[in-house]
mmCIF file of C-alpha atoms in Angstrom:
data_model
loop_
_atom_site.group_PDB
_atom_site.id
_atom_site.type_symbol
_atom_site.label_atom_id
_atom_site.label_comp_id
_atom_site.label_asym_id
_atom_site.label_seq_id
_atom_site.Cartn_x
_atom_site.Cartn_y
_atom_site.Cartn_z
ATOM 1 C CA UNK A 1 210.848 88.016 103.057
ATOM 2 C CA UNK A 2 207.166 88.546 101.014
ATOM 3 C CA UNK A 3 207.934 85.198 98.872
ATOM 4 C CA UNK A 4 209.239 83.306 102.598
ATOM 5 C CA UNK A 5 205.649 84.969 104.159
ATOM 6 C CA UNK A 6 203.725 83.639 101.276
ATOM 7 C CA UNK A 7 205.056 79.903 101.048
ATOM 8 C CA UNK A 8 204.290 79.858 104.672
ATOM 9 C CA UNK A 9 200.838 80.499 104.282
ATOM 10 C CA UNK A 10 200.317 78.125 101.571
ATOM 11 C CA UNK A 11 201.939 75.485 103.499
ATOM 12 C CA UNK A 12 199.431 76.182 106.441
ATOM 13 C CA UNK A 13 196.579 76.079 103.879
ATOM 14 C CA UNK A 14 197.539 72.483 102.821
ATOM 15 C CA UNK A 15 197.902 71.016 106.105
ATOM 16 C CA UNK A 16 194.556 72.377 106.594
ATOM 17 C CA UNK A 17 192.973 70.821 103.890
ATOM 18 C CA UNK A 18 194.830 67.358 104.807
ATOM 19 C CA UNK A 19 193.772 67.283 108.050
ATOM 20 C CA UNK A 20 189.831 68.170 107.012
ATOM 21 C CA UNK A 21 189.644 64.948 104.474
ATOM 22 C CA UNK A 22 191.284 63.430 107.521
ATOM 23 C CA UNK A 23 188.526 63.799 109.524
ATOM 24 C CA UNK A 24 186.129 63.012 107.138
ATOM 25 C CA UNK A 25 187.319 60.017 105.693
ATOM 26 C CA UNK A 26 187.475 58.835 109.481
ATOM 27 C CA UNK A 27 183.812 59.979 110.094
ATOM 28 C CA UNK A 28 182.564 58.154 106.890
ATOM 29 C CA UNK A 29 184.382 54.346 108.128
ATOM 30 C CA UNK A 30 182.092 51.623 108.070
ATOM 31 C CA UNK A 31 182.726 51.232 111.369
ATOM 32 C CA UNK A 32 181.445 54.287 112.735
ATOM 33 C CA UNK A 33 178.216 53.280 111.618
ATOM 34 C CA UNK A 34 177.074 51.494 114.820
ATOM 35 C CA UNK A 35 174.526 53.771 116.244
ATOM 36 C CA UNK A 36 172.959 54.224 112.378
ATOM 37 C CA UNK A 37 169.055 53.204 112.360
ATOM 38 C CA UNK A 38 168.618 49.685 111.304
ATOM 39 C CA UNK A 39 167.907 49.541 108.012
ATOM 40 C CA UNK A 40 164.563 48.208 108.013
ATOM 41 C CA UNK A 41 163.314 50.975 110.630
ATOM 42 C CA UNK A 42 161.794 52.615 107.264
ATOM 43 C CA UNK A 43 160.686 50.044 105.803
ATOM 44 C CA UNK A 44 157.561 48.816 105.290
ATOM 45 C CA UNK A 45 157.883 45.108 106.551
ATOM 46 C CA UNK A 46 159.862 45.832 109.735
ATOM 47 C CA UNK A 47 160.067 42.610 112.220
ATOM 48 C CA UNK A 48 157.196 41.644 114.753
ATOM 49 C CA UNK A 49 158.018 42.150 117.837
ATOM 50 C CA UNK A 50 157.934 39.544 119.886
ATOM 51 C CA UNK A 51 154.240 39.576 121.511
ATOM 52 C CA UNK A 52 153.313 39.430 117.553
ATOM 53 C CA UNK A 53 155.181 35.762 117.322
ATOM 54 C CA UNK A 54 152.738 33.177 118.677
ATOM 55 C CA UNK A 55 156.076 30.917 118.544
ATOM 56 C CA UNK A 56 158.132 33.113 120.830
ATOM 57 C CA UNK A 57 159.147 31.651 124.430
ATOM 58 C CA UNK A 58 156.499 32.765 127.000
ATOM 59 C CA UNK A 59 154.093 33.864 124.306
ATOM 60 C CA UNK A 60 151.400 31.594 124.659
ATOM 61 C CA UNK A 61 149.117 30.535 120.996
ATOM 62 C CA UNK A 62 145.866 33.034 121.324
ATOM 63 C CA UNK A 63 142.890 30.325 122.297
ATOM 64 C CA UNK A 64 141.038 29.987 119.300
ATOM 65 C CA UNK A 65 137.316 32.757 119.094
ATOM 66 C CA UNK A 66 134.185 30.895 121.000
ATOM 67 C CA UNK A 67 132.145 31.318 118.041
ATOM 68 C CA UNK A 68 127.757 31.581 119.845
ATOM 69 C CA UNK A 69 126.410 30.255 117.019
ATOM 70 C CA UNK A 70 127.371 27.680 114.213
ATOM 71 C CA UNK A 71 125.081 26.704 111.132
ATOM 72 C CA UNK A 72 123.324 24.172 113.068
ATOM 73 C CA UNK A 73 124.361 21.818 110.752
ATOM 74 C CA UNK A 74 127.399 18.975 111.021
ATOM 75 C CA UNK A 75 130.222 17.063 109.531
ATOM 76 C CA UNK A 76 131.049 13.871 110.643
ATOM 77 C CA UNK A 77 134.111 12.468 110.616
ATOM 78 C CA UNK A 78 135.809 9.966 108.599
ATOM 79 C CA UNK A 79 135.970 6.450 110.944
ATOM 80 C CA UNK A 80 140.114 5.815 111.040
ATOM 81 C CA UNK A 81 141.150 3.086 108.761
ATOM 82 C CA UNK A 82 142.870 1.839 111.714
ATOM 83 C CA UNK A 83 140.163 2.168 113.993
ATOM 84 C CA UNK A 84 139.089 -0.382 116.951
ATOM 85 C CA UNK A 85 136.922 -1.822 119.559
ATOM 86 C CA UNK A 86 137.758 0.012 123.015
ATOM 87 C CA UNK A 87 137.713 -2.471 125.282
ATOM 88 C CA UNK A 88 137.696 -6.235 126.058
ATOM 89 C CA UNK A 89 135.085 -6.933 127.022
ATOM 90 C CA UNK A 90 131.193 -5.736 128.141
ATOM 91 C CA UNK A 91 127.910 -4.444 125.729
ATOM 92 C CA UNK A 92 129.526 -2.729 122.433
ATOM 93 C CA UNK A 93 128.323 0.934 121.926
ATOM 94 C CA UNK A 94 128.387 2.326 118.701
ATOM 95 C CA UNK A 95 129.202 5.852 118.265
ATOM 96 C CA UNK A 96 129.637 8.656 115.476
ATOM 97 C CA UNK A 97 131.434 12.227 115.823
ATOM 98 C CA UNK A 98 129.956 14.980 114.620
ATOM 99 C CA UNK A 99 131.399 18.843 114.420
ATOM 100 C CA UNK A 100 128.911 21.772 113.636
ATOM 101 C CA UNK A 101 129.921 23.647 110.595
ATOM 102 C CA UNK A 102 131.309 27.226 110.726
ATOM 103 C CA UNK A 103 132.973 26.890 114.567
ATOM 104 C CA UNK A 104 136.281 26.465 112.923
ATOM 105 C CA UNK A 105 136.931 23.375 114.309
ATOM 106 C CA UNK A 106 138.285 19.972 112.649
ATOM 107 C CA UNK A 107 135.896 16.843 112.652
ATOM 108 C CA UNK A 108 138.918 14.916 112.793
ATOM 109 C CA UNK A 109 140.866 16.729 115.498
ATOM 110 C CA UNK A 110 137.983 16.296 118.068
ATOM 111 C CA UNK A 111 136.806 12.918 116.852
ATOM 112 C CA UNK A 112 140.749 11.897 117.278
ATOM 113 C CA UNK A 113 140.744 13.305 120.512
ATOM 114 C CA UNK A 114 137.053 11.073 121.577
ATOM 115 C CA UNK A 115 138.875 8.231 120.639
ATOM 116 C CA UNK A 116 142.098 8.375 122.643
ATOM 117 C CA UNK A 117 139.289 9.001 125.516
ATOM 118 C CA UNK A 118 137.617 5.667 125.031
ATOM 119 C CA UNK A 119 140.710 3.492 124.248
ATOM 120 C CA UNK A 120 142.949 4.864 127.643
ATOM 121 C CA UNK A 121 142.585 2.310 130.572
ATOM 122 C CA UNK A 122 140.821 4.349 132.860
ATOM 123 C CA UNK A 123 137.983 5.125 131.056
ATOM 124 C CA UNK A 124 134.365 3.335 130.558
ATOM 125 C CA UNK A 125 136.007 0.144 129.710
ATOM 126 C CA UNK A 126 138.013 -0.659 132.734
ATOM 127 C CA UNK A 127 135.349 -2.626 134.865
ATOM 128 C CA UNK A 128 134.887 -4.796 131.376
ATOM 129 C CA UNK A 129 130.604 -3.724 131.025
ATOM 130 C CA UNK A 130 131.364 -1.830 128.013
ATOM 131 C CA UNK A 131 133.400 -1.855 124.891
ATOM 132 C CA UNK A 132 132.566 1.166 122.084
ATOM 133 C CA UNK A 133 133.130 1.286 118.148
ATOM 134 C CA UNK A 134 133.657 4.430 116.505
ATOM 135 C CA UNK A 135 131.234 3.827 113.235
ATOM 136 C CA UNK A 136 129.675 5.359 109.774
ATOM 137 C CA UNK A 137 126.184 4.127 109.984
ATOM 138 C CA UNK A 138 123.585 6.478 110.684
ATOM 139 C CA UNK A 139 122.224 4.455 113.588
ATOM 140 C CA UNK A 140 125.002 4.947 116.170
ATOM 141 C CA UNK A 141 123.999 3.785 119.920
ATOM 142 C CA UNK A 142 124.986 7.412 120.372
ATOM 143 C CA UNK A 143 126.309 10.288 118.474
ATOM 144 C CA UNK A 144 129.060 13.083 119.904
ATOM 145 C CA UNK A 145 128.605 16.564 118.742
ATOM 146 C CA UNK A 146 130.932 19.383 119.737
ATOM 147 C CA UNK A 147 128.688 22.427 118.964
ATOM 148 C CA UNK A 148 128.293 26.307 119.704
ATOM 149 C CA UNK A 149 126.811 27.515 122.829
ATOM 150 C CA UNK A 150 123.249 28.564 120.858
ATOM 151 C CA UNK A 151 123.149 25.198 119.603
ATOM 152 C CA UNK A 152 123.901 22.812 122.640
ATOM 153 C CA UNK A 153 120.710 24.696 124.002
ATOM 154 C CA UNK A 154 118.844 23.853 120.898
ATOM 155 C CA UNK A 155 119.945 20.294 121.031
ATOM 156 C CA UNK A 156 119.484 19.815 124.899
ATOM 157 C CA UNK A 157 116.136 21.998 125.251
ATOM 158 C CA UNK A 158 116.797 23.900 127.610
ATOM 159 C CA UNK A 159 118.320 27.858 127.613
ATOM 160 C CA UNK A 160 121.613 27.038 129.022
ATOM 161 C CA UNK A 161 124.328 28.105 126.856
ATOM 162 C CA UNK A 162 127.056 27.728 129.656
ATOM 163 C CA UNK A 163 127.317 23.640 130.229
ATOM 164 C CA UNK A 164 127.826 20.757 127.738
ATOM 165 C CA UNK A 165 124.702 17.632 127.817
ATOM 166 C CA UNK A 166 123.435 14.313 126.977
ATOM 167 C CA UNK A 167 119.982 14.439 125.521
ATOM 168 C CA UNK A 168 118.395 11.079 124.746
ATOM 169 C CA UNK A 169 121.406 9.070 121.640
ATOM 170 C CA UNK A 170 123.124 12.717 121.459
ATOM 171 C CA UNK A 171 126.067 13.501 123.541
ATOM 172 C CA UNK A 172 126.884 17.687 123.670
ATOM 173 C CA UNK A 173 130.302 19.592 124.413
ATOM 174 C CA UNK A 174 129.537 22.961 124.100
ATOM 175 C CA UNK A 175 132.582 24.614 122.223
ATOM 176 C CA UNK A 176 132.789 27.258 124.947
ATOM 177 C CA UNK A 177 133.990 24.887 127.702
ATOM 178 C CA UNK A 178 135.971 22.680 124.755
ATOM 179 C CA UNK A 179 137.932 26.023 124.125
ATOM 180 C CA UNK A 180 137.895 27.242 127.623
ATOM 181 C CA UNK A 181 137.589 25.107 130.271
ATOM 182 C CA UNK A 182 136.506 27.163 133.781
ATOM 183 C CA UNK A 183 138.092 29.273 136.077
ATOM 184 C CA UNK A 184 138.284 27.184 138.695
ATOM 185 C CA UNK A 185 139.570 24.049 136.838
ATOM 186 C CA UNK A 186 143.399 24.283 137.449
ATOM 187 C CA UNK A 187 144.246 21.237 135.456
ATOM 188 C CA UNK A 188 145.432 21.086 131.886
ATOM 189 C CA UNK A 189 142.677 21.846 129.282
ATOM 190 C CA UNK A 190 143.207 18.843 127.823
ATOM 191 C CA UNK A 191 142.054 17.204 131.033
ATOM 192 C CA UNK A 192 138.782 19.167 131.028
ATOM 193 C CA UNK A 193 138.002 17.601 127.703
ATOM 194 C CA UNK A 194 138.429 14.294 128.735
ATOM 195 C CA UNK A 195 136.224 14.603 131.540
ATOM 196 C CA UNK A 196 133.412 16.592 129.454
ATOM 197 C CA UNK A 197 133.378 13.290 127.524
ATOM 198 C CA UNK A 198 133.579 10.956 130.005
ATOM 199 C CA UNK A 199 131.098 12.656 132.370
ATOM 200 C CA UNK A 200 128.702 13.153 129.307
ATOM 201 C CA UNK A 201 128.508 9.150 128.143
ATOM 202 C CA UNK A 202 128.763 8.481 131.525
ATOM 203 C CA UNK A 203 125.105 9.974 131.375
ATOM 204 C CA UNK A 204 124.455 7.913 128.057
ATOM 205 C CA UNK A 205 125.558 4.957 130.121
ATOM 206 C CA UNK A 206 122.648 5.387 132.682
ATOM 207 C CA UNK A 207 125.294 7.056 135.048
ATOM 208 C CA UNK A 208 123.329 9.559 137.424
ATOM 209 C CA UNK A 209 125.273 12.886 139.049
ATOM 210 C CA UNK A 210 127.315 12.291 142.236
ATOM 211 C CA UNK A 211 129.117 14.994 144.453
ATOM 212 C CA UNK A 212 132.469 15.395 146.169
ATOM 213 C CA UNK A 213 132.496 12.283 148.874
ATOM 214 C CA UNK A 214 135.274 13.863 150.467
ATOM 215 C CA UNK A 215 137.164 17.461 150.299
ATOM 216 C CA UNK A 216 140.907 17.212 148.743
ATOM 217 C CA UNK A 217 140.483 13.549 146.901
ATOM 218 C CA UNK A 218 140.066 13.071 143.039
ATOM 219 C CA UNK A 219 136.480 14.166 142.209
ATOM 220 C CA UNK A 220 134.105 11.550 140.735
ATOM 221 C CA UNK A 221 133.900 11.928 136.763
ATOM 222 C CA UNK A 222 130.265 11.991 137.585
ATOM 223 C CA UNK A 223 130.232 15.202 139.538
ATOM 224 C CA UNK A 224 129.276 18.179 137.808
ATOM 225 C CA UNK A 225 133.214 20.079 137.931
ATOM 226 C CA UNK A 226 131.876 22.176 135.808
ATOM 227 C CA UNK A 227 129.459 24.014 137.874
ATOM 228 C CA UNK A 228 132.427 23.681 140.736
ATOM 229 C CA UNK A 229 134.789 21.391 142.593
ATOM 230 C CA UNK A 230 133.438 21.795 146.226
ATOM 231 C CA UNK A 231 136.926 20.755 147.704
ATOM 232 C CA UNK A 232 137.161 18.002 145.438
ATOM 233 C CA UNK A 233 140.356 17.743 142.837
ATOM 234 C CA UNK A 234 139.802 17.489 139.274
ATOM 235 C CA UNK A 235 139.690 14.514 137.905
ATOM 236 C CA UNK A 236 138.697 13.445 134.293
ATOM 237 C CA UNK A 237 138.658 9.801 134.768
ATOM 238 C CA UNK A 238 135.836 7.289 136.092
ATOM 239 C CA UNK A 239 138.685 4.671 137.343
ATOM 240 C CA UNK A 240 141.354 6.155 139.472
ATOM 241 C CA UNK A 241 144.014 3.476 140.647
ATOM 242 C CA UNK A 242 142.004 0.853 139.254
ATOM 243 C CA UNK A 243 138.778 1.712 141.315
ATOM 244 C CA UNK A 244 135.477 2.609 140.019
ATOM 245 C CA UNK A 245 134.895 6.209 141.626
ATOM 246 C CA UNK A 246 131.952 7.460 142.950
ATOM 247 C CA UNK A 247 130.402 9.447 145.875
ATOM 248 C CA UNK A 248 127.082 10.579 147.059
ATOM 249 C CA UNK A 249 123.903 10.951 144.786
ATOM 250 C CA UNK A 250 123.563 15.016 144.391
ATOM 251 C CA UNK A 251 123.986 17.704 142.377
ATOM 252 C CA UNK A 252 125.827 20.994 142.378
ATOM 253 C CA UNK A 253 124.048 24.820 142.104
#
Protein backbone atom coordinates (compact mmCIF):
# COMPACT_ATOMS: atom_id res chain seq x y z
CA UNK A 1 0.00 0.00 0.00
CA UNK A 2 3.23 2.49 1.17
CA UNK A 3 5.17 1.49 -2.24
CA UNK A 4 1.38 2.01 -4.36
CA UNK A 5 1.16 5.63 -2.13
CA UNK A 6 4.64 6.48 -3.08
CA UNK A 7 4.63 5.75 -6.99
CA UNK A 8 1.58 7.84 -6.94
CA UNK A 9 3.18 10.74 -5.72
CA UNK A 10 6.06 10.54 -7.94
CA UNK A 11 3.87 10.21 -10.84
CA UNK A 12 2.04 13.51 -9.76
CA UNK A 13 5.48 15.14 -9.35
CA UNK A 14 6.37 14.42 -13.04
CA UNK A 15 3.31 15.56 -14.58
CA UNK A 16 4.01 18.59 -12.68
CA UNK A 17 7.22 19.24 -13.91
CA UNK A 18 5.93 18.43 -17.65
CA UNK A 19 3.34 20.64 -17.58
CA UNK A 20 5.71 23.70 -16.03
CA UNK A 21 8.37 23.40 -19.14
CA UNK A 22 5.05 23.30 -20.95
CA UNK A 23 4.21 26.52 -20.14
CA UNK A 24 7.37 27.91 -20.48
CA UNK A 25 8.48 26.73 -23.62
CA UNK A 26 5.01 28.22 -24.85
CA UNK A 27 5.73 31.62 -23.11
CA UNK A 28 9.30 31.81 -24.66
CA UNK A 29 7.76 31.21 -28.73
CA UNK A 30 8.87 33.69 -31.03
CA UNK A 31 5.62 34.43 -31.56
CA UNK A 32 4.61 35.66 -28.34
CA UNK A 33 6.93 38.33 -28.77
CA UNK A 34 4.53 40.86 -30.37
CA UNK A 35 4.00 43.38 -27.71
CA UNK A 36 8.13 43.26 -26.96
CA UNK A 37 9.68 46.97 -27.30
CA UNK A 38 11.09 47.50 -30.68
CA UNK A 39 14.40 46.91 -30.67
CA UNK A 40 15.76 50.17 -31.41
CA UNK A 41 13.60 51.88 -28.50
CA UNK A 42 17.16 51.73 -26.59
CA UNK A 43 19.12 52.57 -28.92
CA UNK A 44 20.85 55.41 -29.59
CA UNK A 45 19.85 56.17 -33.32
CA UNK A 46 16.11 55.47 -32.97
CA UNK A 47 13.97 56.73 -36.21
CA UNK A 48 12.78 60.46 -36.70
CA UNK A 49 9.59 60.81 -36.38
CA UNK A 50 7.92 62.07 -38.95
CA UNK A 51 7.80 66.05 -38.31
CA UNK A 52 11.82 65.41 -38.25
CA UNK A 53 11.60 64.18 -42.18
CA UNK A 54 11.46 67.32 -44.33
CA UNK A 55 10.50 64.57 -47.12
CA UNK A 56 7.46 63.24 -45.33
CA UNK A 57 3.86 63.91 -46.98
CA UNK A 58 2.39 67.14 -45.46
CA UNK A 59 5.70 68.13 -43.94
CA UNK A 60 6.56 71.07 -45.72
CA UNK A 61 10.88 71.91 -46.34
CA UNK A 62 11.61 74.61 -43.33
CA UNK A 63 12.03 78.11 -45.50
CA UNK A 64 15.51 78.71 -45.49
CA UNK A 65 16.89 81.59 -42.13
CA UNK A 66 16.45 85.46 -43.45
CA UNK A 67 19.91 86.12 -42.65
CA UNK A 68 19.87 90.77 -41.67
CA UNK A 69 23.09 91.12 -42.72
CA UNK A 70 25.51 89.57 -45.39
CA UNK A 71 29.29 90.63 -45.93
CA UNK A 72 28.35 93.36 -48.14
CA UNK A 73 30.28 91.89 -50.61
CA UNK A 74 29.10 89.65 -53.93
CA UNK A 75 29.56 86.81 -56.28
CA UNK A 76 28.46 86.97 -59.58
CA UNK A 77 27.45 84.38 -61.48
CA UNK A 78 28.86 82.44 -64.22
CA UNK A 79 26.89 83.73 -67.73
CA UNK A 80 25.30 80.09 -69.06
CA UNK A 81 27.22 78.69 -71.90
CA UNK A 82 23.94 78.44 -73.46
CA UNK A 83 22.82 81.73 -72.70
CA UNK A 84 20.68 84.23 -75.06
CA UNK A 85 19.20 87.42 -76.14
CA UNK A 86 15.55 87.70 -74.51
CA UNK A 87 13.66 88.99 -76.97
CA UNK A 88 13.23 89.88 -80.69
CA UNK A 89 13.37 92.73 -80.94
CA UNK A 90 13.71 96.52 -79.11
CA UNK A 91 17.07 98.40 -77.26
CA UNK A 92 19.38 95.40 -75.80
CA UNK A 93 20.03 95.74 -71.99
CA UNK A 94 22.88 94.24 -70.59
CA UNK A 95 22.71 92.79 -67.25
CA UNK A 96 24.92 90.90 -64.53
CA UNK A 97 23.66 88.85 -61.32
CA UNK A 98 25.12 89.31 -58.34
CA UNK A 99 24.47 87.33 -54.78
CA UNK A 100 25.91 88.85 -51.46
CA UNK A 101 28.20 86.48 -49.76
CA UNK A 102 27.29 84.72 -46.47
CA UNK A 103 23.14 84.72 -47.12
CA UNK A 104 23.45 81.14 -48.08
CA UNK A 105 22.16 81.55 -51.25
CA UNK A 106 23.44 80.20 -54.82
CA UNK A 107 24.57 82.86 -57.50
CA UNK A 108 23.45 80.46 -59.91
CA UNK A 109 20.08 79.44 -58.48
CA UNK A 110 18.82 83.11 -58.45
CA UNK A 111 20.64 84.24 -61.56
CA UNK A 112 18.84 80.96 -63.25
CA UNK A 113 15.75 81.99 -61.89
CA UNK A 114 16.32 86.10 -63.47
CA UNK A 115 16.71 84.52 -66.57
CA UNK A 116 13.64 82.33 -67.00
CA UNK A 117 11.99 85.89 -65.94
CA UNK A 118 13.32 87.74 -68.93
CA UNK A 119 13.05 84.95 -71.59
CA UNK A 120 8.97 84.00 -70.66
CA UNK A 121 6.59 85.84 -73.15
CA UNK A 122 4.98 88.01 -70.86
CA UNK A 123 7.66 89.79 -69.59
CA UNK A 124 9.61 93.17 -70.74
CA UNK A 125 10.01 91.84 -74.15
CA UNK A 126 6.53 91.29 -75.32
CA UNK A 127 5.70 94.83 -76.83
CA UNK A 128 9.26 94.25 -78.85
CA UNK A 129 11.11 97.86 -77.06
CA UNK A 130 13.47 95.72 -75.29
CA UNK A 131 15.59 92.68 -75.63
CA UNK A 132 18.27 91.90 -72.48
CA UNK A 133 21.69 89.86 -72.42
CA UNK A 134 22.77 88.28 -69.39
CA UNK A 135 26.75 89.32 -69.54
CA UNK A 136 30.42 89.19 -67.72
CA UNK A 137 31.63 92.64 -68.35
CA UNK A 138 31.78 94.91 -65.60
CA UNK A 139 29.76 97.57 -67.39
CA UNK A 140 26.29 95.95 -67.41
CA UNK A 141 23.29 98.48 -68.42
CA UNK A 142 22.23 97.20 -65.02
CA UNK A 143 23.27 94.83 -62.39
CA UNK A 144 20.71 92.44 -60.12
CA UNK A 145 21.70 91.88 -56.60
CA UNK A 146 19.69 89.71 -54.23
CA UNK A 147 21.02 90.99 -50.84
CA UNK A 148 20.20 91.04 -46.95
CA UNK A 149 17.78 93.40 -45.55
CA UNK A 150 20.85 95.73 -43.88
CA UNK A 151 22.30 95.86 -47.17
CA UNK A 152 19.39 96.70 -49.68
CA UNK A 153 19.19 99.84 -47.30
CA UNK A 154 22.82 100.48 -47.78
CA UNK A 155 22.55 100.07 -51.48
CA UNK A 156 19.19 102.04 -51.91
CA UNK A 157 19.95 104.90 -49.19
CA UNK A 158 17.38 104.90 -47.46
CA UNK A 159 16.52 102.91 -43.81
CA UNK A 160 14.04 100.58 -45.20
CA UNK A 161 14.94 97.11 -44.58
CA UNK A 162 11.36 95.75 -45.45
CA UNK A 163 11.04 96.36 -49.53
CA UNK A 164 13.36 95.38 -52.43
CA UNK A 165 14.70 98.74 -54.98
CA UNK A 166 16.20 100.08 -58.02
CA UNK A 167 18.83 102.65 -57.30
CA UNK A 168 20.39 104.32 -60.33
CA UNK A 169 22.28 100.69 -62.79
CA UNK A 170 21.53 98.50 -59.49
CA UNK A 171 18.44 96.49 -59.24
CA UNK A 172 17.71 95.16 -55.25
CA UNK A 173 15.59 92.04 -53.96
CA UNK A 174 15.92 92.10 -50.51
CA UNK A 175 16.39 88.35 -49.38
CA UNK A 176 13.60 88.80 -46.84
CA UNK A 177 10.78 89.12 -49.41
CA UNK A 178 12.92 86.53 -51.89
CA UNK A 179 12.52 83.99 -48.92
CA UNK A 180 9.21 85.17 -47.75
CA UNK A 181 7.04 86.79 -49.83
CA UNK A 182 4.05 88.81 -47.66
CA UNK A 183 1.17 87.92 -45.87
CA UNK A 184 -1.16 89.06 -47.99
CA UNK A 185 0.31 87.66 -51.28
CA UNK A 186 -1.71 84.37 -51.70
CA UNK A 187 0.04 83.30 -54.83
CA UNK A 188 2.90 80.88 -55.14
CA UNK A 189 6.28 82.27 -53.90
CA UNK A 190 7.66 81.69 -56.93
CA UNK A 191 5.25 84.22 -58.38
CA UNK A 192 6.33 86.90 -55.89
CA UNK A 193 9.81 86.58 -57.27
CA UNK A 194 8.95 87.09 -60.61
CA UNK A 195 7.16 90.13 -59.96
CA UNK A 196 9.99 91.59 -57.50
CA UNK A 197 12.04 91.39 -60.73
CA UNK A 198 9.84 92.51 -63.09
CA UNK A 199 8.46 95.41 -61.02
CA UNK A 200 12.15 96.35 -60.09
CA UNK A 201 13.60 96.69 -63.99
CA UNK A 202 10.43 97.86 -64.73
CA UNK A 203 11.83 100.91 -62.63
CA UNK A 204 15.29 100.54 -64.52
CA UNK A 205 13.19 100.78 -67.64
CA UNK A 206 11.89 104.35 -66.75
CA UNK A 207 8.58 102.58 -65.58
CA UNK A 208 6.94 104.90 -62.80
CA UNK A 209 4.46 103.24 -59.87
CA UNK A 210 0.79 102.69 -60.84
CA UNK A 211 -2.13 101.48 -58.51
CA UNK A 212 -5.01 99.02 -58.70
CA UNK A 213 -7.28 100.51 -61.80
CA UNK A 214 -9.92 98.34 -60.73
CA UNK A 215 -10.74 96.01 -57.50
CA UNK A 216 -10.69 92.04 -58.37
CA UNK A 217 -8.55 92.28 -61.89
CA UNK A 218 -4.79 91.26 -62.25
CA UNK A 219 -2.76 94.04 -60.55
CA UNK A 220 -0.31 96.04 -62.71
CA UNK A 221 3.41 94.65 -62.26
CA UNK A 222 4.01 98.27 -61.59
CA UNK A 223 1.97 98.55 -58.44
CA UNK A 224 3.71 98.31 -55.32
CA UNK A 225 1.98 94.48 -54.12
CA UNK A 226 4.28 94.56 -51.81
CA UNK A 227 3.14 97.27 -49.61
CA UNK A 228 -0.59 95.71 -50.47
CA UNK A 229 -3.02 94.62 -53.15
CA UNK A 230 -5.90 97.18 -52.56
CA UNK A 231 -8.50 94.73 -54.19
CA UNK A 232 -6.29 94.07 -56.92
CA UNK A 233 -5.06 90.20 -57.69
CA UNK A 234 -1.54 89.38 -57.81
CA UNK A 235 -0.01 89.42 -60.71
CA UNK A 236 3.78 89.10 -61.55
CA UNK A 237 3.62 89.88 -65.14
CA UNK A 238 3.65 93.34 -67.15
CA UNK A 239 1.62 91.62 -70.23
CA UNK A 240 -1.46 89.78 -69.24
CA UNK A 241 -3.34 88.21 -72.35
CA UNK A 242 -1.11 89.91 -74.58
CA UNK A 243 -1.87 93.51 -73.20
CA UNK A 244 0.50 95.89 -71.74
CA UNK A 245 -1.03 96.48 -68.11
CA UNK A 246 -1.25 99.48 -66.40
CA UNK A 247 -3.52 101.70 -64.21
CA UNK A 248 -3.45 105.01 -62.54
CA UNK A 249 -0.18 106.98 -61.61
CA UNK A 250 0.01 106.52 -57.54
CA UNK A 251 1.51 104.95 -54.94
CA UNK A 252 0.57 102.77 -52.01
CA UNK A 253 1.20 103.70 -47.94
Amino acid sequence: MMRRRRRTVILAVLLLSVSLLVVRIFQDSPDEKADAAPTWATSSEAPASPSDDPLSTGTPSPTPPVIEEGKGTFDYAAVPEDASIAGDDGEIMTYRVAVEEGIAELPAEFAEFVDRVFQDERGWTADGDWRFEHVSDDRPSFTIYLVSPTTRAKLCGTSDTYTSCRQGDAVVINLARWLNATKHWDAPLEDYRAYVVNHEVGHRLGEGHVVCPKAGEPSPVMAQQTLGLHGCEPNAWPYVDGEYLTGPAGEYE
